Amino acid sequence: MTDANPLQFCERLRETIVRYLATTVGVSDDYPKLAQRIRSELERNATLVKGPYLETLPDFEKGRTIADLCAADVLHRDWAVLRARGHGAHLWTRPLHGHQDRALSLARTGENYLVATGTGSGKTEAFLYPLIDRILRDPERDRPGVRAVIIYPLNALANDQLYFRLAPLLLRDLGDPGITFGRFTSAVGAAADRREVEDELRRNELLMEALGRPAAIPASWLLSRQEMLERPPHILITNYAMLEHILLLPRNAPLFARARLQTLVLDEVHTYTGAQAIEVAFLLRKLKNHLGLEPGQLNCVGTSASLPPGERAESQILAFASDLFGERFGHVIRGRRLQHPALAAPGPEWSLPAEAWARLGAALRDEANPADLAPRAWN
């Protein structure tokens, strides 16, 4: 781990809290020794951060690999480029989670579905792979025009998914197959040009690493609003407030002028409740009406890590999704966890009395500092 090392994070957090407390404690400048003593005590004795605590989770039930899905014509042949593209080669042979495999099969039949699996379970790929595959199969892929709209509740979430899931998959792993994409949110200023936005993005080290440090950001990533209005992207990333803004203002009309919308995604669908859910439901109907789409013409997907389990809850969830999208939903895809084989099979049991543990501990303490032992020797 580089960007989220838990040990480094805990230490940085502790140091930050120490600095904050030391500078906010009301000690006059007339008493520097007292201020120094407070800082020393904080640094030496204060237990400000506990942990980190690490939890291992069982893996998910596995499905087919992308190689298997291409061979079965579930995925387009252009996915085969993964075989020769570094990190992509790992994606080519790695089995998908079972829920990702099922999502691909449902999308091929035009079914609408909800992905209700835990955080970090690959919900994004459960809609991203199908919508990319559908665009790859488009015989007029070269023509501009919105084919998919992905709506996130927060700009920060939209940026994270764009920077570290969508852009690396298309530009690095798939070798830039000509699928254009862009974010139309407040994070991109109305007057900003491509060079401005690119300069800002190139200062993001994690993003540049995720993209493989290209000399320039490929033209398939439409960076400015003006670019998107002149050449509407295949995949449009936005939020519901900005989508309403797009539909209301005449100057944004070119964005959907050549649209052939096929896929509509609402991420974190559980966040739409009460009056906000009603507002979003009418907004989605306004979008379909604007594009002249009848019920059943869109492939709709909702995702959430917070949908309750159970048969009764599932029927309520499907009814909610149908009301929200104005489309029929009949499937909730849930990830199934696997039990680790070492936990499933009974192992040998042994025990020691407390006195024996105490003698063993004393012997180890006297013989060597445990910190000097290799982990295997210590165990």
CSV table of N, CA and C in Angstrom, one decimal, residues 242-371:
chain,number,residue,atom,x,y,z
A,242,MET,N,-26.2,18.8,-11.2
A,242,MET,CA,-25.6,19.3,-12.5
A,242,MET,C,-26.4,18.7,-13.7
A,243,LEU,N,-27.0,17.5,-13.6
A,243,LEU,CA,-27.8,17.0,-14.7
A,243,LEU,C,-29.0,17.9,-14.9
A,244,GLU,N,-29.6,18.4,-13.8
A,244,GLU,CA,-30.7,19.3,-13.9
A,244,GLU,C,-30.3,20.6,-14.6
A,245,HIS,N,-29.1,21.1,-14.2
A,245,HIS,CA,-28.5,22.3,-14.8
A,245,HIS,C,-28.3,22.1,-16.3
A,246,ILE,N,-27.8,20.9,-16.7
A,246,ILE,CA,-27.6,20.7,-18.1
A,246,ILE,C,-28.9,20.7,-18.9
A,247,LEU,N,-30.0,20.2,-18.3
A,247,LEU,CA,-31.2,20.1,-19.0
A,247,LEU,C,-32.0,21.4,-19.1
A,248,LEU,N,-31.7,22.3,-18.1
A,248,LEU,CA,-32.4,23.6,-18.0
A,248,LEU,C,-31.8,24.7,-18.9
A,249,LEU,N,-30.5,24.7,-19.0
A,249,LEU,CA,-29.8,25.8,-19.6
A,249,LEU,C,-29.6,25.6,-21.1
A,250,PRO,N,-30.1,26.5,-22.0
A,250,PRO,CA,-29.9,26.3,-23.4
A,250,PRO,C,-28.5,26.1,-23.9
A,251,ARG,N,-27.5,26.8,-23.2
A,251,ARG,CA,-26.1,26.7,-23.6
A,251,ARG,C,-25.6,25.3,-23.5
A,252,ASN,N,-26.2,24.5,-22.7
A,252,ASN,CA,-25.7,23.1,-22.5
A,252,ASN,C,-26.4,22.1,-23.4
A,253,ALA,N,-27.4,22.6,-24.2
A,253,ALA,CA,-28.2,21.7,-25.1
A,253,ALA,C,-27.3,20.8,-26.0
A,254,PRO,N,-26.2,21.3,-26.6
A,254,PRO,CA,-25.4,20.5,-27.5
A,254,PRO,C,-24.9,19.2,-26.8
A,255,LEU,N,-24.8,19.1,-25.5
A,255,LEU,CA,-24.3,17.9,-24.8
A,255,LEU,C,-25.1,16.7,-25.1
A,256,PHE,N,-26.5,16.9,-25.2
A,256,PHE,CA,-27.3,15.7,-25.5
A,256,PHE,C,-27.9,15.8,-26.9
A,257,ALA,N,-27.4,16.7,-27.7
A,257,ALA,CA,-28.0,16.9,-29.1
A,257,ALA,C,-27.8,15.6,-29.9
A,258,ARG,N,-26.7,14.9,-29.8
A,258,ARG,CA,-26.5,13.7,-30.6
A,258,ARG,C,-26.5,12.4,-29.7
A,259,ALA,N,-27.2,12.5,-28.6
A,259,ALA,CA,-27.2,11.4,-27.6
A,259,ALA,C,-28.0,10.2,-28.2
A,260,ARG,N,-27.4,9.0,-27.9
A,260,ARG,CA,-28.1,7.7,-28.1
A,260,ARG,C,-27.9,6.9,-26.8
A,261,LEU,N,-28.6,7.4,-25.8
A,261,LEU,CA,-28.4,6.9,-24.5
A,261,LEU,C,-28.9,5.5,-24.4
A,262,GLN,N,-28.0,4.6,-23.8
A,262,GLN,CA,-28.3,3.2,-23.7
A,262,GLN,C,-28.3,2.8,-22.2
A,263,THR,N,-27.4,3.4,-21.4
A,263,THR,CA,-27.2,3.0,-20.0
A,263,THR,C,-27.3,4.2,-19.0
A,264,LEU,N,-28.1,4.0,-17.9
A,264,LEU,CA,-28.2,5.0,-16.9
A,264,LEU,C,-27.9,4.4,-15.6
A,265,VAL,N,-26.9,5.0,-14.9
A,265,VAL,CA,-26.4,4.4,-13.6
A,265,VAL,C,-26.6,5.4,-12.5
A,266,LEU,N,-27.2,5.0,-11.4
A,266,LEU,CA,-27.2,5.8,-10.1
A,266,LEU,C,-26.3,5.1,-9.1
A,267,ASP,N,-25.2,5.7,-8.7
A,267,ASP,CA,-24.4,5.1,-7.7
A,267,ASP,C,-24.9,5.5,-6.3
A,268,GLU,N,-24.6,4.7,-5.3
A,268,GLU,CA,-25.1,5.0,-3.9
A,268,GLU,C,-26.6,5.3,-3.9
A,269,VAL,N,-27.4,4.4,-4.5
A,269,VAL,CA,-28.8,4.7,-4.7
A,269,VAL,C,-29.6,4.9,-3.4
A,270,HIS,N,-29.0,4.3,-2.3
A,270,HIS,CA,-29.7,4.5,-1.0
A,270,HIS,C,-29.7,5.9,-0.5
A,271,THR,N,-28.8,6.8,-1.1
A,271,THR,CA,-28.8,8.2,-0.6
A,271,THR,C,-30.0,9.0,-1.1
A,272,TYR,N,-30.7,8.4,-2.0
A,272,TYR,CA,-31.9,9.2,-2.5
A,272,TYR,C,-33.2,8.8,-1.8
A,273,THR,N,-33.5,9.6,-0.8
A,273,THR,CA,-34.7,9.3,0.1
A,273,THR,C,-35.5,10.5,0.1
A,274,GLY,N,-36.8,10.3,0.6
A,274,GLY,CA,-37.7,11.4,0.8
A,274,GLY,C,-37.9,12.3,-0.4
A,275,ALA,N,-37.9,13.7,-0.1
A,275,ALA,CA,-38.1,14.7,-1.1
A,275,ALA,C,-37.0,14.6,-2.2
A,276,GLN,N,-35.8,14.3,-1.8
A,276,GLN,CA,-34.7,14.2,-2.8
A,276,GLN,C,-35.0,13.1,-3.8
A,277,ALA,N,-35.5,11.9,-3.3
A,277,ALA,CA,-35.8,10.8,-4.2
A,277,ALA,C,-36.9,11.2,-5.2
A,278,ILE,N,-37.9,12.0,-4.7
A,278,ILE,CA,-38.9,12.4,-5.6
A,278,ILE,C,-38.3,13.3,-6.7
A,279,GLU,N,-37.4,14.2,-6.3
A,279,GLU,CA,-36.8,15.2,-7.2
A,279,GLU,C,-36.0,14.4,-8.2
A,280,VAL,N,-35.2,13.5,-7.8
A,280,VAL,CA,-34.4,12.7,-8.7
A,280,VAL,C,-35.2,11.9,-9.7
A,281,ALA,N,-36.3,11.3,-9.1
A,281,ALA,CA,-37.2,10.5,-10.0
A,281,ALA,C,-37.8,11.3,-11.1
A,282,PHE,N,-38.2,12.5,-10.8
A,282,PHE,CA,-38.7,13.4,-11.9
A,282,PHE,C,-37.6,13.9,-12.8
A,283,LEU,N,-36.4,14.1,-12.3
A,283,LEU,CA,-35.3,14.4,-13.1
A,283,LEU,C,-35.0,13.4,-14.1
A,284,LEU,N,-35.0,12.1,-13.7
A,284,LEU,CA,-34.7,11.0,-14.7
A,284,LEU,C,-35.8,10.9,-15.7
A,285,ARG,N,-37.0,11.2,-15.3
A,285,ARG,CA,-38.1,11.2,-16.3
A,285,ARG,C,-38.0,12.3,-17.3
A,286,LYS,N,-37.5,13.5,-16.7
A,286,LYS,CA,-37.3,14.6,-17.6
A,286,LYS,C,-36.2,14.3,-18.6
A,287,LEU,N,-35.1,13.6,-18.2
A,287,LEU,CA,-34.0,13.2,-19.1
A,287,LEU,C,-34.6,12.3,-20.2
A,288,LYS,N,-35.3,11.3,-19.8
A,288,LYS,CA,-35.9,10.4,-20.8
A,288,LYS,C,-36.8,11.1,-21.8
A,289,ASN,N,-37.6,12.0,-21.3
A,289,ASN,CA,-38.6,12.7,-22.1
A,289,ASN,C,-37.8,13.6,-23.1
A,290,HIS,N,-36.7,14.3,-22.6
A,290,HIS,CA,-35.9,15.1,-23.4
A,290,HIS,C,-35.3,14.4,-24.6
A,291,LEU,N,-34.9,13.1,-24.3
A,291,LEU,CA,-34.3,12.3,-25.3
A,291,LEU,C,-35.3,11.5,-26.1
A,292,GLY,N,-36.5,11.6,-25.8
A,292,GLY,CA,-37.6,10.8,-26.5
A,292,GLY,C,-37.5,9.3,-26.3
A,293,LEU,N,-37.1,8.9,-25.0
A,293,LEU,CA,-37.0,7.5,-24.7
A,293,LEU,C,-38.2,7.0,-24.0
A,294,GLU,N,-38.7,5.8,-24.5
A,294,GLU,CA,-39.8,5.2,-23.9
A,294,GLU,C,-39.4,4.2,-22.8
A,295,PRO,N,-40.2,3.9,-21.8
A,295,PRO,CA,-39.9,2.8,-20.8
A,295,PRO,C,-39.4,1.5,-21.5
A,296,GLY,N,-38.3,1.0,-21.0
A,296,GLY,CA,-37.8,-0.2,-21.5
A,296,GLY,C,-36.7,0.0,-22.5
A,297,GLN,N,-36.4,1.2,-22.9
A,297,GLN,CA,-35.3,1.4,-23.9
A,297,GLN,C,-33.9,1.6,-23.2
A,298,LEU,N,-33.9,1.8,-21.9
A,298,LEU,CA,-32.7,2.0,-21.2
A,298,LEU,C,-32.3,0.8,-20.4
A,299,ASN,N,-31.0,0.6,-20.3
A,299,ASN,CA,-30.5,-0.4,-19.3
A,299,ASN,C,-30.1,0.4,-18.0
A,300,CYS,N,-30.9,0.2,-16.9
A,300,CYS,CA,-30.7,1.0,-15.7
A,300,CYS,C,-30.1,0.1,-14.6
A,301,VAL,N,-29.1,0.8,-13.9
A,301,VAL,CA,-28.4,0.1,-12.8
A,301,VAL,C,-28.3,1.0,-11.6
A,302,GLY,N,-28.5,0.4,-10.4
A,302,GLY,CA,-28.3,1.2,-9.2
A,302,GLY,C,-27.4,0.4,-8.3
A,303,THR,N,-26.5,1.1,-7.6
A,303,THR,CA,-25.6,0.4,-6.7
A,303,THR,C,-25.7,0.9,-5.3
A,304,SER,N,-25.3,0.0,-4.3
A,304,SER,CA,-25.3,0.4,-2.9
A,304,SER,C,-24.7,-0.6,-2.1
A,305,ALA,N,-24.0,-0.2,-1.0
A,305,ALA,CA,-23.4,-1.1,0.0
A,305,ALA,C,-24.3,-1.2,1.2
A,306,SER,N,-25.4,-0.5,1.2
A,306,SER,CA,-26.3,-0.3,2.4
A,306,SER,C,-27.7,-0.8,2.2
A,307,LEU,N,-28.0,-1.7,1.3
A,307,LEU,CA,-29.3,-2.2,1.1
A,307,LEU,C,-29.5,-3.4,2.0
A,308,PRO,N,-30.6,-3.4,2.8
A,308,PRO,CA,-30.8,-4.5,3.7
A,308,PRO,C,-31.1,-5.9,3.0
A,309,PRO,N,-30.7,-7.0,3.7
A,309,PRO,CA,-31.0,-8.3,3.1
A,309,PRO,C,-32.4,-8.8,3.5
A,310,GLY,N,-32.8,-9.9,2.9
A,310,GLY,CA,-34.1,-10.5,3.3
A,310,GLY,C,-35.0,-10.4,2.1
A,311,GLU,N,-35.9,-11.4,2.0
A,311,GLU,CA,-36.9,-11.5,0.9
A,311,GLU,C,-37.8,-10.3,0.9
A,312,ARG,N,-38.3,-10.0,2.1
A,312,ARG,CA,-39.3,-8.8,2.1
A,312,ARG,C,-38.6,-7.5,1.8
A,313,ALA,N,-37.4,-7.3,2.3
A,313,ALA,CA,-36.6,-6.1,2.0
A,313,ALA,C,-36.3,-6.0,0.5
A,314,GLU,N,-36.0,-7.2,-0.1
A,314,GLU,CA,-35.7,-7.2,-1.5
A,314,GLU,C,-36.8,-6.7,-2.4
A,315,SER,N,-38.0,-7.2,-2.0
A,315,SER,CA,-39.2,-6.8,-2.8
A,315,SER,C,-39.4,-5.3,-2.7
A,316,GLN,N,-39.2,-4.7,-1.5
A,316,GLN,CA,-39.3,-3.3,-1.3
A,316,GLN,C,-38.3,-2.5,-2.0
A,317,ILE,N,-37.0,-3.1,-2.0
A,317,ILE,CA,-35.9,-2.4,-2.7
A,317,ILE,C,-36.2,-2.4,-4.2
A,318,LEU,N,-36.7,-3.4,-4.8
A,318,LEU,CA,-37.0,-3.5,-6.2
A,318,LEU,C,-38.2,-2.5,-6.6
A,319,ALA,N,-39.2,-2.4,-5.7
A,319,ALA,CA,-40.3,-1.5,-5.9
A,319,ALA,C,-39.7,0.0,-5.9
A,320,PHE,N,-38.8,0.2,-4.9
A,320,PHE,CA,-38.2,1.6,-4.8
A,320,PHE,C,-37.5,1.9,-6.0
A,321,ALA,N,-36.6,1.0,-6.5
A,321,ALA,CA,-35.8,1.2,-7.7
A,321,ALA,C,-36.7,1.5,-8.9
A,322,SER,N,-37.8,0.7,-9.0
A,322,SER,CA,-38.7,0.9,-10.2
A,322,SER,C,-39.4,2.2,-10.1
A,323,ASP,N,-39.7,2.7,-8.9
A,323,ASP,CA,-40.3,4.0,-8.8
A,323,ASP,C,-39.3,5.1,-9.1
A,324,LEU,N,-38.1,4.9,-8.6
A,324,LEU,CA,-37.1,6.0,-8.8
A,324,LEU,C,-36.7,6.1,-10.3
A,325,PHE,N,-36.4,5.0,-10.9
A,325,PHE,CA,-36.0,5.1,-12.3
A,325,PHE,C,-37.1,5.2,-13.3
A,326,GLY,N,-38.3,4.8,-12.9
A,326,GLY,CA,-39.4,4.8,-13.8
A,326,GLY,C,-39.3,3.6,-14.8
A,327,GLU,N,-38.6,2.6,-14.4
A,327,GLU,CA,-38.3,1.4,-15.2
A,327,GLU,C,-38.5,0.1,-14.3
A,328,ARG,N,-38.8,-1.0,-14.9
A,328,ARG,CA,-39.0,-2.2,-14.2
A,328,ARG,C,-37.7,-2.8,-13.7
A,329,PHE,N,-37.6,-3.1,-12.4
A,329,PHE,CA,-36.5,-3.8,-11.9
A,329,PHE,C,-36.9,-5.1,-11.3
A,330,GLY,N,-36.1,-6.2,-11.7
A,330,GLY,CA,-36.5,-7.5,-11.2
A,330,GLY,C,-35.3,-8.3,-10.6
A,331,HIS,N,-34.1,-7.6,-10.4
A,331,HIS,CA,-33.0,-8.3,-9.9
A,331,HIS,C,-32.2,-7.5,-8.9
A,332,VAL,N,-31.8,-8.1,-7.8
A,332,VAL,CA,-30.9,-7.6,-6.8
A,332,VAL,C,-29.7,-8.5,-6.8
A,333,ILE,N,-28.5,-8.0,-7.2
A,333,ILE,CA,-27.3,-8.9,-7.2
A,333,ILE,C,-26.6,-8.7,-6.0
A,334,ARG,N,-26.3,-9.7,-5.2
A,334,ARG,CA,-25.6,-9.7,-4.0
A,334,ARG,C,-24.3,-10.5,-4.1
A,335,GLY,N,-23.2,-10.0,-3.5
A,335,GLY,CA,-22.0,-10.8,-3.5
A,335,GLY,C,-22.1,-11.9,-2.4
A,336,ARG,N,-21.6,-13.1,-2.7
A,336,ARG,CA,-21.6,-14.2,-1.8
A,336,ARG,C,-20.1,-14.4,-1.3
A,337,ARG,N,-19.9,-14.4,0.0
A,337,ARG,CA,-18.6,-14.6,0.6
A,337,ARG,C,-18.2,-16.1,0.6
A,338,LEU,N,-16.9,-16.4,0.4
A,338,LEU,CA,-16.4,-17.7,0.5
A,338,LEU,C,-15.8,-17.9,1.8
A,339,GLN,N,-16.0,-19.1,2.4
A,339,GLN,CA,-15.3,-19.5,3.6
A,339,GLN,C,-13.9,-20.0,3.2
A,340,HIS,N,-12.9,-19.5,3.9
A,340,HIS,CA,-11.5,-20.0,3.7
A,340,HIS,C,-11.4,-21.4,4.0
A,341,PRO,N,-10.7,-22.2,3.1
A,341,PRO,CA,-10.6,-23.7,3.3
A,341,PRO,C,-10.0,-24.0,4.7
A,342,ALA,N,-9.0,-23.2,5.1
A,342,ALA,CA,-8.4,-23.4,6.4
A,342,ALA,C,-9.3,-23.3,7.6
A,343,LEU,N,-10.4,-22.5,7.4
A,343,LEU,CA,-11.4,-22.4,8.4
A,343,LEU,C,-12.5,-23.4,8.3
A,344,ALA,N,-12.7,-23.9,7.1
A,344,ALA,CA,-13.7,-24.9,6.9
A,344,ALA,C,-13.3,-26.3,7.4
A,345,ALA,N,-12.0,-26.7,7.3
A,345,ALA,CA,-11.6,-28.0,7.7
A,345,ALA,C,-11.1,-28.0,9.1
A,346,PRO,N,-11.5,-29.0,9.9
A,346,PRO,CA,-11.1,-29.0,11.3
A,346,PRO,C,-9.6,-29.3,11.4
A,347,GLY,N,-8.9,-28.5,12.2
A,347,GLY,CA,-7.4,-28.7,12.4
A,347,GLY,C,-7.1,-29.3,13.7
A,348,PRO,N,-5.8,-29.7,13.9
A,348,PRO,CA,-5.4,-30.3,15.2
A,348,PRO,C,-5.5,-29.2,16.3
A,349,GLU,N,-5.9,-29.7,17.5
A,349,GLU,CA,-6.1,-28.9,18.6
A,349,GLU,C,-5.1,-29.2,19.7
A,350,TRP,N,-4.6,-28.2,20.3
A,350,TRP,CA,-3.7,-28.4,21.4
A,350,TRP,C,-3.8,-27.2,22.4
A,351,SER,N,-3.3,-27.4,23.6
A,351,SER,CA,-3.4,-26.4,24.6
A,351,SER,C,-2.2,-26.5,25.6
A,352,LEU,N,-2.0,-25.4,26.3
A,352,LEU,CA,-1.0,-25.4,27.4
A,352,LEU,C,-1.6,-24.8,28.6
A,353,PRO,N,-1.3,-25.3,29.8
A,353,PRO,CA,-1.8,-24.6,31.0
A,353,PRO,C,-1.1,-23.2,31.1
A,354,ALA,N,-1.8,-22.4,31.9
A,354,ALA,CA,-1.3,-21.0,32.1
A,354,ALA,C,0.2,-21.0,32.6
A,355,GLU,N,0.5,-21.9,33.5
A,355,GLU,CA,1.9,-21.9,34.0
A,355,GLU,C,2.9,-22.1,32.9
A,356,ALA,N,2.5,-23.0,32.0
A,356,ALA,CA,3.5,-23.3,30.9
A,356,ALA,C,3.7,-22.1,30.0
A,357,TRP,N,2.6,-21.4,29.7
A,357,TRP,CA,2.7,-20.2,28.9
A,357,TRP,C,3.6,-19.2,29.6
A,358,ALA,N,3.4,-19.1,30.9
A,358,ALA,CA,4.2,-18.1,31.7
A,358,ALA,C,5.7,-18.5,31.6
A,359,ARG,N,6.0,-19.8,31.7
A,359,ARG,CA,7.4,-20.2,31.7
A,359,ARG,C,8.0,-20.0,30.3
A,360,LEU,N,7.2,-20.3,29.2
A,360,LEU,CA,7.6,-20.1,27.9
A,360,LEU,C,7.9,-18.6,27.6
A,361,GLY,N,7.0,-17.7,28.1
A,361,GLY,CA,7.2,-16.3,27.8
A,361,GLY,C,8.5,-15.8,28.5
A,362,ALA,N,8.7,-16.3,29.8
A,362,ALA,CA,9.9,-15.9,30.5
A,362,ALA,C,11.2,-16.3,29.8
A,363,ALA,N,11.1,-17.6,29.3
A,363,ALA,CA,12.3,-18.1,28.6
A,363,ALA,C,12.6,-17.3,27.3
A,364,LEU,N,11.6,-17.0,26.6
A,364,LEU,CA,11.8,-16.2,25.4
A,364,LEU,C,12.3,-14.8,25.7
A,365,ARG,N,11.8,-14.2,26.8
A,365,ARG,CA,12.2,-12.9,27.2
A,365,ARG,C,13.7,-12.9,27.6
A,366,ASP,N,14.1,-14.0,28.3
A,366,ASP,CA,15.5,-14.0,28.7
A,366,ASP,C,16.5,-14.4,27.6
A,367,GLU,N,16.0,-15.2,26.6
A,367,GLU,CA,16.9,-15.6,25.6
A,367,GLU,C,17.1,-14.6,24.5
A,368,ALA,N,16.1,-13.9,24.1
A,368,ALA,CA,16.2,-12.9,23.0
A,368,ALA,C,15.1,-11.9,23.0
A,369,ASN,N,15.4,-10.8,22.5
A,369,ASN,CA,14.4,-9.8,22.3
A,369,ASN,C,13.5,-10.2,21.2
A,370,PRO,N,12.2,-10.4,21.4
A,370,PRO,CA,11.3,-10.9,20.4
A,370,PRO,C,11.4,-10.0,19.1
A,371,ALA,N,11.7,-8.8,19.2
A,371,ALA,CA,11.8,-7.9,18.1
A,371,ALA,C,12.9,-8.3,17.2
